[in-house]
PDB file of C-alpha atoms in Angstrom:
ATOM      1  CA  MET A   1      79.706 121.802  92.046  1.00 46.00           C
ATOM      2  CA  MET A   2      82.279 119.841  94.081  1.00 41.00           C
ATOM      3  CA  LYS A   3      80.254 116.705  93.693  1.00 47.00           C
ATOM      4  CA  LYS A   4      80.055 117.018  89.644  1.00 46.00           C
ATOM      5  CA  ILE A   5      84.023 117.582  89.625  1.00 40.00           C
ATOM      6  CA  LEU A   6      84.684 114.636  92.090  1.00 40.00           C
ATOM      7  CA  LEU A   7      81.995 112.565  90.109  1.00 47.00           C
ATOM      8  CA  GLY A   8      83.708 113.365  86.598  1.00 50.00           C
ATOM      9  CA  LEU A   9      87.219 112.854  88.149  1.00 45.00           C
ATOM     10  CA  LEU A  10      85.865 109.018  89.070  1.00 49.00           C
ATOM     11  CA  LEU A  11      84.071 108.460  85.888  1.00 47.00           C
ATOM     12  CA  LEU A  12      87.783 109.333  84.029  1.00 47.00           C
ATOM     13  CA  VAL A  13      89.767 107.057  86.028  1.00 49.00           C
ATOM     14  CA  VAL A  14      87.468 105.113  85.639  1.00 49.00           C
ATOM     15  CA  LEU A  15      87.359 104.708  81.942  1.00 49.00           C
ATOM     16  CA  ALA A  16      91.205 104.839  82.076  1.00 54.00           C
ATOM     17  CA  ALA A  17      91.799 101.736  84.153  1.00 52.00           C
ATOM     18  CA  ALA A  18      89.348 100.311  82.031  1.00 52.00           C
ATOM     19  CA  GLY A  19      90.937 101.227  78.429  1.00 54.00           C
ATOM     20  CA  ALA A  20      94.456  99.814  80.543  1.00 56.00           C
ATOM     21  CA  GLY A  21      92.991  96.625  81.386  1.00 59.00           C
ATOM     22  CA  VAL A  22      91.406  96.355  77.601  1.00 58.00           C
ATOM     23  CA  ALA A  23      94.887  96.399  76.301  1.00 59.00           C
ATOM     24  CA  TRP A  24      96.325  94.425  78.307  1.00 56.00           C
ATOM     25  CA  GLN A  25      93.758  91.518  77.337  1.00 59.00           C
ATOM     26  CA  LEU A  26      94.268  92.409  74.054  1.00 50.00           C
ATOM     27  CA  ASN A  27      98.055  92.538  74.302  1.00 68.00           C
ATOM     28  CA  GLY A  28      98.613  89.317  76.200  1.00 64.00           C
ATOM     29  CA  GLU A  29     101.848  86.962  76.674  1.00 74.00           C
ATOM     30  CA  ARG A  30     103.604  89.643  74.775  1.00 79.00           C
ATOM     31  CA  TRP A  31     102.854  92.529  77.079  1.00 78.00           C
ATOM     32  CA  GLN A  32     103.607  90.218  80.038  1.00 88.00           C
ATOM     33  CA  GLN A  33     106.965  89.042  78.742  1.00 92.00           C
ATOM     34  CA  GLU A  34     107.350  92.731  78.100  1.00 95.00           C
ATOM     35  CA  TYR A  35     106.612  93.801  81.760  1.00 95.00           C
ATOM     36  CA  ALA A  36     108.587  91.019  83.574  1.00 95.00           C
ATOM     37  CA  ALA A  37     111.152  92.490  81.905  1.00 96.00           C
ATOM     38  CA  TYR A  38     110.383  95.972  82.372  1.00 97.00           C
ATOM     39  CA  ARG A  39     109.634  95.449  86.374  1.00 97.00           C
ATOM     40  CA  LYS A  40     113.734  95.506  86.377  1.00 97.00           C
ATOM     41  CA  THR A  41     115.085  98.369  85.114  1.00 97.00           C
ATOM     42  CA  GLY A  42     113.256 101.021  87.538  1.00 98.00           C
ATOM     43  CA  ALA A  43     112.841 101.405  91.365  1.00 98.00           C
ATOM     44  CA  PRO A  44     109.851 103.166  93.272  1.00 98.00           C
ATOM     45  CA  VAL A  45     109.837 105.183  95.772  1.00 98.00           C
ATOM     46  CA  LEU A  46     107.460 105.073  98.749  1.00 98.00           C
ATOM     47  CA  MET A  47     105.304 107.917 100.292  1.00 98.00           C
ATOM     48  CA  TYR A  48     104.829 107.754 104.049  1.00 97.00           C
ATOM     49  CA  HIS A  49     103.989 110.466 106.238  1.00 95.00           C
ATOM     50  CA  ALA A  50     103.784 109.493 109.704  1.00 93.00           C
ATOM     51  CA  VAL A  51     103.566 106.709 112.013  1.00 95.00           C
ATOM     52  CA  GLY A  52     102.694 106.014 115.258  1.00 90.00           C
ATOM     53  CA  ASN A  53      99.397 105.706 117.475  1.00 82.00           C
ATOM     54  CA  ASP A  54      99.239 109.702 117.339  1.00 63.00           C
ATOM     55  CA  GLU A  55      96.090 111.255 116.675  1.00 53.00           C
ATOM     56  CA  GLY A  56      98.656 114.808 116.212  1.00 53.00           C
ATOM     57  CA  ALA A  57      98.935 114.387 112.221  1.00 52.00           C
ATOM     58  CA  ASP A  58      96.986 116.914 110.541  1.00 57.00           C
ATOM     59  CA  TRP A  59      96.292 114.292 107.682  1.00 59.00           C
ATOM     60  CA  PRO A  60      93.389 112.009 107.260  1.00 68.00           C
ATOM     61  CA  LYS A  61      94.125 108.767 109.614  1.00 72.00           C
ATOM     62  CA  THR A  62      94.406 106.586 106.492  1.00 74.00           C
ATOM     63  CA  LEU A  63      97.844 108.705 106.088  1.00 80.00           C
ATOM     64  CA  ILE A  64      98.897 108.064 109.747  1.00 87.00           C
ATOM     65  CA  MET A  65     100.401 104.549 109.546  1.00 93.00           C
ATOM     66  CA  LYS A  66      99.988 102.034 112.410  1.00 95.00           C
ATOM     67  CA  PRO A  67     103.966 100.840 113.624  1.00 96.00           C
ATOM     68  CA  GLU A  68     103.135  97.187 113.613  1.00 97.00           C
ATOM     69  CA  LEU A  69     102.469  97.848 110.054  1.00 97.00           C
ATOM     70  CA  PHE A  70     105.065  99.888 109.012  1.00 97.00           C
ATOM     71  CA  GLU A  71     107.424  97.347 110.096  1.00 98.00           C
ATOM     72  CA  ALA A  72     105.417  94.737 108.096  1.00 98.00           C
ATOM     73  CA  HIS A  73     105.833  96.417 105.399  1.00 98.00           C
ATOM     74  CA  LEU A  74     110.006  96.719 105.808  1.00 98.00           C
ATOM     75  CA  ARG A  75     109.325  92.796 106.636  1.00 98.00           C
ATOM     76  CA  TYR A  76     108.309  92.678 103.417  1.00 98.00           C
ATOM     77  CA  LEU A  77     110.906  94.301 101.343  1.00 98.00           C
ATOM     78  CA  LYS A  78     113.796  92.442 102.708  1.00 98.00           C
ATOM     79  CA  GLU A  79     112.287  88.747 102.402  1.00 98.00           C
ATOM     80  CA  GLN A  80     111.705  90.155  98.759  1.00 98.00           C
ATOM     81  CA  GLY A  81     115.236  90.875  98.311  1.00 98.00           C
ATOM     82  CA  TYR A  82     114.573  94.922  97.878  1.00 98.00           C
ATOM     83  CA  THR A  83     117.892  97.031  98.994  1.00 98.00           C
ATOM     84  CA  ILE A  84     115.794  99.989 100.899  1.00 98.00           C
ATOM     85  CA  VAL A  85     117.537 103.202 100.073  1.00 98.00           C
ATOM     86  CA  THR A  86     117.232 107.250 100.346  1.00 98.00           C
ATOM     87  CA  VAL A  87     115.830 109.289  97.608  1.00 98.00           C
ATOM     88  CA  VAL A  88     119.185 110.688  96.834  1.00 98.00           C
ATOM     89  CA  GLU A  89     121.033 106.868  96.644  1.00 98.00           C
ATOM     90  CA  LEU A  90     118.267 105.915  93.681  1.00 98.00           C
ATOM     91  CA  ALA A  91     119.020 109.363  92.183  1.00 98.00           C
ATOM     92  CA  GLU A  92     122.627 108.475  91.892  1.00 98.00           C
ATOM     93  CA  ARG A  93     122.602 104.539  90.679  1.00 98.00           C
ATOM     94  CA  LEU A  94     119.895 106.010  87.963  1.00 98.00           C
ATOM     95  CA  GLN A  95     122.154 109.253  87.211  1.00 98.00           C
ATOM     96  CA  LYS A  96     124.928 106.502  86.507  1.00 97.00           C
ATOM     97  CA  GLY A  97     122.741 104.106  84.908  1.00 97.00           C
ATOM     98  CA  GLU A  98     123.267 101.321  87.333  1.00 98.00           C
ATOM     99  CA  SER A  99     120.878  98.970  88.110  1.00 98.00           C
ATOM    100  CA  VAL A 100     118.059  99.260  90.371  1.00 98.00           C
ATOM    101  CA  ASP A 101     116.355  96.255  90.144  1.00 98.00           C
ATOM    102  CA  LYS A 102     114.971  94.949  93.441  1.00 98.00           C
ATOM    103  CA  TYR A 103     115.948  98.378  94.954  1.00 98.00           C
ATOM    104  CA  VAL A 104     113.198 101.162  96.765  1.00 98.00           C
ATOM    105  CA  ALA A 105     113.721 104.782  98.093  1.00 98.00           C
ATOM    106  CA  LEU A 106     111.125 105.190 101.106  1.00 98.00           C
ATOM    107  CA  SER A 107     110.379 109.441 101.340  1.00 98.00           C
ATOM    108  CA  PHE A 108     108.819 110.577 104.349  1.00 98.00           C
ATOM    109  CA  ASP A 109     106.558 113.782 103.983  1.00 97.00           C
ATOM    110  CA  ASP A 110     106.127 117.084 106.636  1.00 96.00           C
ATOM    111  CA  GLY A 111     108.826 115.862 109.396  1.00 96.00           C
ATOM    112  CA  TYR A 112     106.318 114.474 111.905  1.00 95.00           C
ATOM    113  CA  LYS A 113     108.127 113.698 115.287  1.00 95.00           C
ATOM    114  CA  ASN A 114     107.280 110.104 115.135  1.00 95.00           C
ATOM    115  CA  ASN A 115     109.803 109.785 111.606  1.00 97.00           C
ATOM    116  CA  TYR A 116     112.558 109.802 114.640  1.00 98.00           C
ATOM    117  CA  SER A 117     110.789 108.119 117.520  1.00 96.00           C
ATOM    118  CA  VAL A 118     109.068 104.888 115.311  1.00 97.00           C
ATOM    119  CA  VAL A 119     110.943 105.288 111.692  1.00 98.00           C
ATOM    120  CA  LEU A 120     114.030 105.548 112.539  1.00 98.00           C
ATOM    121  CA  PRO A 121     114.613 102.711 115.251  1.00 98.00           C
ATOM    122  CA  LEU A 122     112.645 100.427 112.518  1.00 98.00           C
ATOM    123  CA  LEU A 123     114.659 101.687 109.885  1.00 98.00           C
ATOM    124  CA  GLN A 124     118.170 100.441 111.419  1.00 98.00           C
ATOM    125  CA  LYS A 125     116.191  97.275 112.502  1.00 98.00           C
ATOM    126  CA  TYR A 126     115.739  96.077 108.788  1.00 98.00           C
ATOM    127  CA  ASP A 127     119.723  97.834 107.397  1.00 98.00           C
ATOM    128  CA  ALA A 128     117.449 100.584 105.956  1.00 98.00           C
ATOM    129  CA  LYS A 129     117.570 103.920 104.659  1.00 98.00           C
ATOM    130  CA  GLY A 130     114.727 107.121 104.420  1.00 98.00           C
ATOM    131  CA  SER A 131     114.643 110.896 102.721  1.00 98.00           C
ATOM    132  CA  PHE A 132     112.782 113.305 105.673  1.00 98.00           C
ATOM    133  CA  PHE A 133     111.286 115.942 104.297  1.00 98.00           C
ATOM    134  CA  VAL A 134     110.558 118.946 106.377  1.00 98.00           C
ATOM    135  CA  ILE A 135     108.612 122.084 106.164  1.00 98.00           C
ATOM    136  CA  ASN A 136     110.577 124.599 107.892  1.00 98.00           C
ATOM    137  CA  LYS A 137     107.823 126.880 109.927  1.00 97.00           C
ATOM    138  CA  ASP A 138     106.861 123.317 111.850  1.00 96.00           C
ATOM    139  CA  MET A 139     110.037 122.205 112.787  1.00 97.00           C
ATOM    140  CA  GLY A 140     109.664 122.125 116.981  1.00 96.00           C
ATOM    141  CA  ASP A 141     106.137 122.464 117.193  1.00 95.00           C
ATOM    142  CA  GLU A 142     103.987 119.990 119.413  1.00 92.00           C
ATOM    143  CA  THR A 143     103.479 117.381 116.423  1.00 92.00           C
ATOM    144  CA  HIS A 144     107.180 117.961 114.313  1.00 95.00           C
ATOM    145  CA  MET A 145     110.616 116.766 114.988  1.00 97.00           C
ATOM    146  CA  ASN A 146     112.997 119.335 116.822  1.00 98.00           C
ATOM    147  CA  GLU A 147     116.307 120.520 115.145  1.00 98.00           C
ATOM    148  CA  GLN A 148     118.414 117.788 117.714  1.00 98.00           C
ATOM    149  CA  GLU A 149     115.239 114.697 116.677  1.00 98.00           C
ATOM    150  CA  ILE A 150     116.345 116.074 112.892  1.00 98.00           C
ATOM    151  CA  LYS A 151     120.392 115.883 114.068  1.00 98.00           C
ATOM    152  CA  GLY A 152     119.234 112.461 114.676  1.00 98.00           C
ATOM    153  CA  LEU A 153     118.343 111.118 111.239  1.00 98.00           C
ATOM    154  CA  ILE A 154     121.936 113.173 109.781  1.00 98.00           C
ATOM    155  CA  ASP A 155     123.536 111.423 112.084  1.00 98.00           C
ATOM    156  CA  ALA A 156     122.124 108.099 111.178  1.00 98.00           C
ATOM    157  CA  GLY A 157     123.058 108.484 107.533  1.00 98.00           C
ATOM    158  CA  MET A 158     118.942 109.860 106.337  1.00 98.00           C
ATOM    159  CA  GLU A 159     118.619 111.639 103.864  1.00 98.00           C
ATOM    160  CA  LEU A 160     117.065 115.869 104.817  1.00 98.00           C
ATOM    161  CA  GLY A 161     115.155 117.111 101.940  1.00 98.00           C
ATOM    162  CA  SER A 162     113.263 120.297 101.812  1.00 98.00           C
ATOM    163  CA  HIS A 163     108.926 120.426 101.547  1.00 98.00           C
ATOM    164  CA  THR A 164     109.225 124.181 101.254  1.00 98.00           C
ATOM    165  CA  TYR A 165     109.752 126.836 103.704  1.00 98.00           C
ATOM    166  CA  SER A 166     105.295 126.735 105.011  1.00 97.00           C
ATOM    167  CA  HIS A 167     103.763 123.720 102.256  1.00 96.00           C
ATOM    168  CA  GLY A 168     102.023 125.835 100.004  1.00 94.00           C
ATOM    169  CA  PRO A 169     100.789 124.160  96.717  1.00 96.00           C
ATOM    170  CA  LEU A 170     103.602 125.727  94.502  1.00 98.00           C
ATOM    171  CA  GLY A 171     101.875 125.393  91.338  1.00 96.00           C
ATOM    172  CA  LYS A 172      99.107 127.621  92.642  1.00 95.00           C
ATOM    173  CA  ILE A 173     101.030 130.576  94.033  1.00 95.00           C
ATOM    174  CA  PRO A 174     102.370 133.845  92.916  1.00 96.00           C
ATOM    175  CA  GLU A 175     105.953 133.393  91.381  1.00 96.00           C
ATOM    176  CA  LYS A 176     107.125 135.740  93.715  1.00 96.00           C
ATOM    177  CA  TYR A 177     107.196 133.933  96.543  1.00 96.00           C
ATOM    178  CA  LEU A 178     109.192 130.993  94.968  1.00 98.00           C
ATOM    179  CA  VAL A 179     112.214 132.331  96.351  1.00 98.00           C
ATOM    180  CA  TRP A 180     110.866 132.117  99.604  1.00 97.00           C
ATOM    181  CA  GLU A 181     109.519 128.830  99.637  1.00 98.00           C
ATOM    182  CA  LEU A 182     112.423 127.369  98.256  1.00 98.00           C
ATOM    183  CA  ASP A 183     115.561 129.306  98.163  1.00 98.00           C
ATOM    184  CA  THR A 184     115.033 130.010 102.043  1.00 98.00           C
ATOM    185  CA  SER A 185     114.059 126.575 102.202  1.00 98.00           C
ATOM    186  CA  ARG A 186     117.223 125.131 101.901  1.00 98.00           C
ATOM    187  CA  TYR A 187     119.495 128.373 102.978  1.00 97.00           C
ATOM    188  CA  TRP A 188     117.748 127.779 106.485  1.00 97.00           C
ATOM    189  CA  LEU A 189     118.729 124.522 106.967  1.00 98.00           C
ATOM    190  CA  LYS A 190     121.920 124.295 105.901  1.00 98.00           C
ATOM    191  CA  LYS A 191     122.120 127.308 108.825  1.00 97.00           C
ATOM    192  CA  LYS A 192     120.680 124.849 111.079  1.00 97.00           C
ATOM    193  CA  PHE A 193     121.993 121.690 109.773  1.00 97.00           C
ATOM    194  CA  ASP A 194     125.905 122.529 110.387  1.00 95.00           C
ATOM    195  CA  GLY A 195     125.986 122.759 106.410  1.00 97.00           C
ATOM    196  CA  TYR A 196     123.910 120.038 105.266  1.00 97.00           C
ATOM    197  CA  ILE A 197     123.339 120.799 101.672  1.00 98.00           C
ATOM    198  CA  VAL A 198     119.612 119.548 100.391  1.00 98.00           C
ATOM    199  CA  ARG A 199     119.370 118.596  97.354  1.00 98.00           C
ATOM    200  CA  THR A 200     115.530 117.129  97.038  1.00 98.00           C
ATOM    201  CA  LEU A 201     112.785 118.746  96.946  1.00 98.00           C
ATOM    202  CA  ALA A 202     109.231 117.204  97.620  1.00 98.00           C
ATOM    203  CA  TYR A 203     106.291 118.832  96.468  1.00 98.00           C
ATOM    204  CA  PRO A 204     103.041 120.142  98.832  1.00 97.00           C
ATOM    205  CA  ASN A 205     100.205 118.041  97.568  1.00 94.00           C
ATOM    206  CA  GLY A 206     102.295 117.406  94.319  1.00 95.00           C
ATOM    207  CA  SER A 207     101.480 120.686  92.783  1.00 96.00           C
ATOM    208  CA  TYR A 208     104.156 122.140  90.488  1.00 97.00           C
ATOM    209  CA  ASN A 209     104.264 123.571  87.030  1.00 97.00           C
ATOM    210  CA  PRO A 210     107.062 124.408  84.480  1.00 98.00           C
ATOM    211  CA  THR A 211     107.908 127.658  86.047  1.00 98.00           C
ATOM    212  CA  VAL A 212     108.091 126.066  89.706  1.00 98.00           C
ATOM    213  CA  ILE A 213     110.632 123.492  87.699  1.00 98.00           C
ATOM    214  CA  ALA A 214     112.507 126.157  86.794  1.00 98.00           C
ATOM    215  CA  ALA A 215     112.422 128.037  90.362  1.00 98.00           C
ATOM    216  CA  ALA A 216     113.531 124.908  92.027  1.00 98.00           C
ATOM    217  CA  LYS A 217     116.506 124.100  89.578  1.00 98.00           C
ATOM    218  CA  LYS A 218     117.694 128.337  89.912  1.00 98.00           C
ATOM    219  CA  TYR A 219     117.485 127.590  94.084  1.00 98.00           C
ATOM    220  CA  GLY A 220     119.757 125.206  93.897  1.00 98.00           C
ATOM    221  CA  PHE A 221     117.074 122.112  94.124  1.00 98.00           C
ATOM    222  CA  TYR A 222     118.783 118.720  91.283  1.00 98.00           C
ATOM    223  CA  ARG A 223     115.837 116.464  92.229  1.00 98.00           C
ATOM    224  CA  ALA A 224     112.371 116.777  92.974  1.00 98.00           C
ATOM    225  CA  LEU A 225     109.089 114.221  94.109  1.00 98.00           C
ATOM    226  CA  THR A 226     105.730 114.295  92.413  1.00 97.00           C
ATOM    227  CA  GLY A 227     102.507 112.993  93.511  1.00 94.00           C
ATOM    228  CA  HIS A 228     102.338 110.699  89.963  1.00 96.00           C
ATOM    229  CA  ILE A 229     102.238 107.345  89.868  1.00 96.00           C
ATOM    230  CA  GLY A 230     104.799 104.974  88.559  1.00 97.00           C
ATOM    231  CA  LEU A 231     108.809 103.577  87.916  1.00 98.00           C
ATOM    232  CA  ASN A 232     111.931 105.318  88.647  1.00 98.00           C
ATOM    233  CA  THR A 233     113.992 104.345  85.548  1.00 98.00           C
ATOM    234  CA  ALA A 234     117.156 105.564  84.393  1.00 98.00           C
ATOM    235  CA  ALA A 235     115.325 107.186  81.225  1.00 97.00           C
ATOM    236  CA  THR A 236     112.738 108.583  83.231  1.00 98.00           C
ATOM    237  CA  TYR A 237     115.198 110.384  85.450  1.00 98.00           C
ATOM    238  CA  GLN A 238     117.642 111.482  83.087  1.00 97.00           C
ATOM    239  CA  ALA A 239     114.683 112.865  81.267  1.00 98.00           C
ATOM    240  CA  ALA A 240     113.307 114.834  84.475  1.00 98.00           C
ATOM    241  CA  PRO A 241     114.848 114.349  87.217  1.00 98.00           C
ATOM    242  CA  MET A 242     112.716 117.314  88.901  1.00 98.00           C
ATOM    243  CA  GLU A 243     109.440 115.250  88.152  1.00 98.00           C
ATOM    244  CA  MET A 244     110.366 111.592  89.722  1.00 98.00           C
ATOM    245  CA  TYR A 245     107.479 109.169  90.566  1.00 98.00           C
ATOM    246  CA  ARG A 246     106.462 107.788  93.937  1.00 97.00           C
ATOM    247  CA  VAL A 247     103.342 105.920  95.184  1.00 96.00           C
ATOM    248  CA  THR A 248     101.107 106.729  98.018  1.00 95.00           C
ATOM    249  CA  VAL A 249     101.493 104.375 100.774  1.00 96.00           C
ATOM    250  CA  ALA A 250      98.001 104.358 102.569  1.00 90.00           C
ATOM    251  CA  ASP A 251      96.499 102.185 105.659  1.00 91.00           C
ATOM    252  CA  ASP A 252      93.917 100.692 103.761  1.00 90.00           C
ATOM    253  CA  GLY A 253      92.006  98.198 105.805  1.00 91.00           C
ATOM    254  CA  ASN A 254      93.488  95.909 103.687  1.00 94.00           C
ATOM    255  CA  GLY A 255      96.675  95.313 105.974  1.00 95.00           C
ATOM    256  CA  LEU A 256      99.602  93.909 103.839  1.00 97.00           C
ATOM    257  CA  GLU A 257      97.862  93.112 100.997  1.00 97.00           C
ATOM    258  CA  GLY A 258      97.218  96.507 100.402  1.00 95.00           C
ATOM    259  CA  PHE A 259     101.337  97.639 100.699  1.00 97.00           C
ATOM    260  CA  LYS A 260     101.773  94.911  97.753  1.00 97.00           C
ATOM    261  CA  LYS A 261      98.975  96.639  95.924  1.00 95.00           C
ATOM    262  CA  ARG A 262     100.541 100.427  96.035  1.00 95.00           C
ATOM    263  CA  LEU A 263     103.459  98.633  95.108  1.00 97.00           C
ATOM    264  CA  GLU A 264     102.610  96.352  92.229  1.00 96.00           C
ATOM    265  CA  GLN A 265     101.124 100.034  91.030  1.00 94.00           C
ATOM    266  CA  ALA A 266     104.185 101.337  90.693  1.00 96.00           C
ATOM    267  CA  TYR A 267     105.599  99.019  88.456  1.00 97.00           C
ATOM    268  CA  PHE A 268     102.341  98.268  86.401  1.00 94.00           C
ATOM    269  CA  PHE A 269     101.614 102.613  85.789  1.00 94.00           C
ATOM    270  CA  GLY A 270     105.101 102.632  85.181  1.00 96.00           C
ATOM    271  CA  PHE A 271     105.149 100.206  82.510  1.00 95.00           C
ATOM    272  CA  LEU A 272     101.720 101.326  80.883  1.00 93.00           C
ATOM    273  CA  GLN A 273     103.380 105.113  80.627  1.00 94.00           C
ATOM    274  CA  THR A 274     105.796 103.084  78.106  1.00 94.00           C
ATOM    275  CA  LYS A 275     102.903 102.089  75.831  1.00 91.00           C
ATOM    276  CA  GLY A 276     101.491 105.914  75.795  1.00 91.00           C
ATOM    277  CA  ILE A 277      98.856 105.325  78.598  1.00 90.00           C
ATOM    278  CA  ASP A 278      99.114 107.873  81.757  1.00 91.00           C
ATOM    279  CA  ILE A 279      96.097 107.508  84.006  1.00 83.00           C
ATOM    280  CA  ASN A 280      98.247 110.123  86.232  1.00 88.00           C
ATOM    281  CA  VAL A 281      97.268 112.613  83.403  1.00 80.00           C
ATOM    282  CA  VAL A 282      93.750 112.550  85.048  1.00 65.00           C
ATOM    283  CA  ARG A 283      94.872 113.845  87.899  1.00 57.00           C
ATOM    284  CA  ASP A 284      96.275 116.373  86.836  1.00 62.00           C
ATOM    285  CA  ILE A 285      93.548 117.939  85.005  1.00 55.00           C
ATOM    286  CA  PHE A 286      92.675 118.595  88.956  1.00 46.00           C
ATOM    287  CA  VAL A 287      95.829 119.496  90.535  1.00 42.00           C
ATOM    288  CA  GLN A 288      97.296 122.005  88.564  1.00 42.00           C
TER     289      GLN A 288
END
């Protein structure tokens, strides 16, 4: 049964991609000009997890980024003229309608120890910032950052965000538990980190629905990151701050070229959405 579902998903993705390609060819030069202009109106949010050579992270190996490859990403972004910011810094610019041309926000999920020992020094080397989303129940264990390390990130000007209390898929858990996953998470982080106010949420596994959005707003979150690929513009953010786009960065074996492709996907998928083509819809069929 699962094999049939996966094959069906693959077929839908292929058909959607093929349709987008046909539409691009038919509209030719006009769309190319519009695309060039569109790229200047928004900014991607990149999603990382572990960055290191350790084997401790409980994610597929493709999501454990080698330090030298991560540094290559930072170097490339700087060489291309990007300003690398936190999610909250990007959100504030979008809310005000300020230019985000050549801006990119970095996000790191789960709070792995190497986010402090490896990621922070590299961010500082390239005058870059990032947002770190921690899971309350995992803090301080063998593979996740402890309080002192997280305080170090905050002191360095990084953003601390919530990845919920226990990393449950919010769109699938009973509504009565949302107060624990969301409100308790924010309260606990505020208490642990000298009154630090967390306002940004990253949905575990990209799972959410209207009930989850309503609860997140109720419990004090101003914005949230999804698993949907696209570009964050003033229009998309002001319309749906609880559904910010971001693209997963993985080590697909293609080195820096693989990273360039994923970065481009954020822009291209966002542009297709303005034309009524949203490949993310296929993902939602299987996630929710």
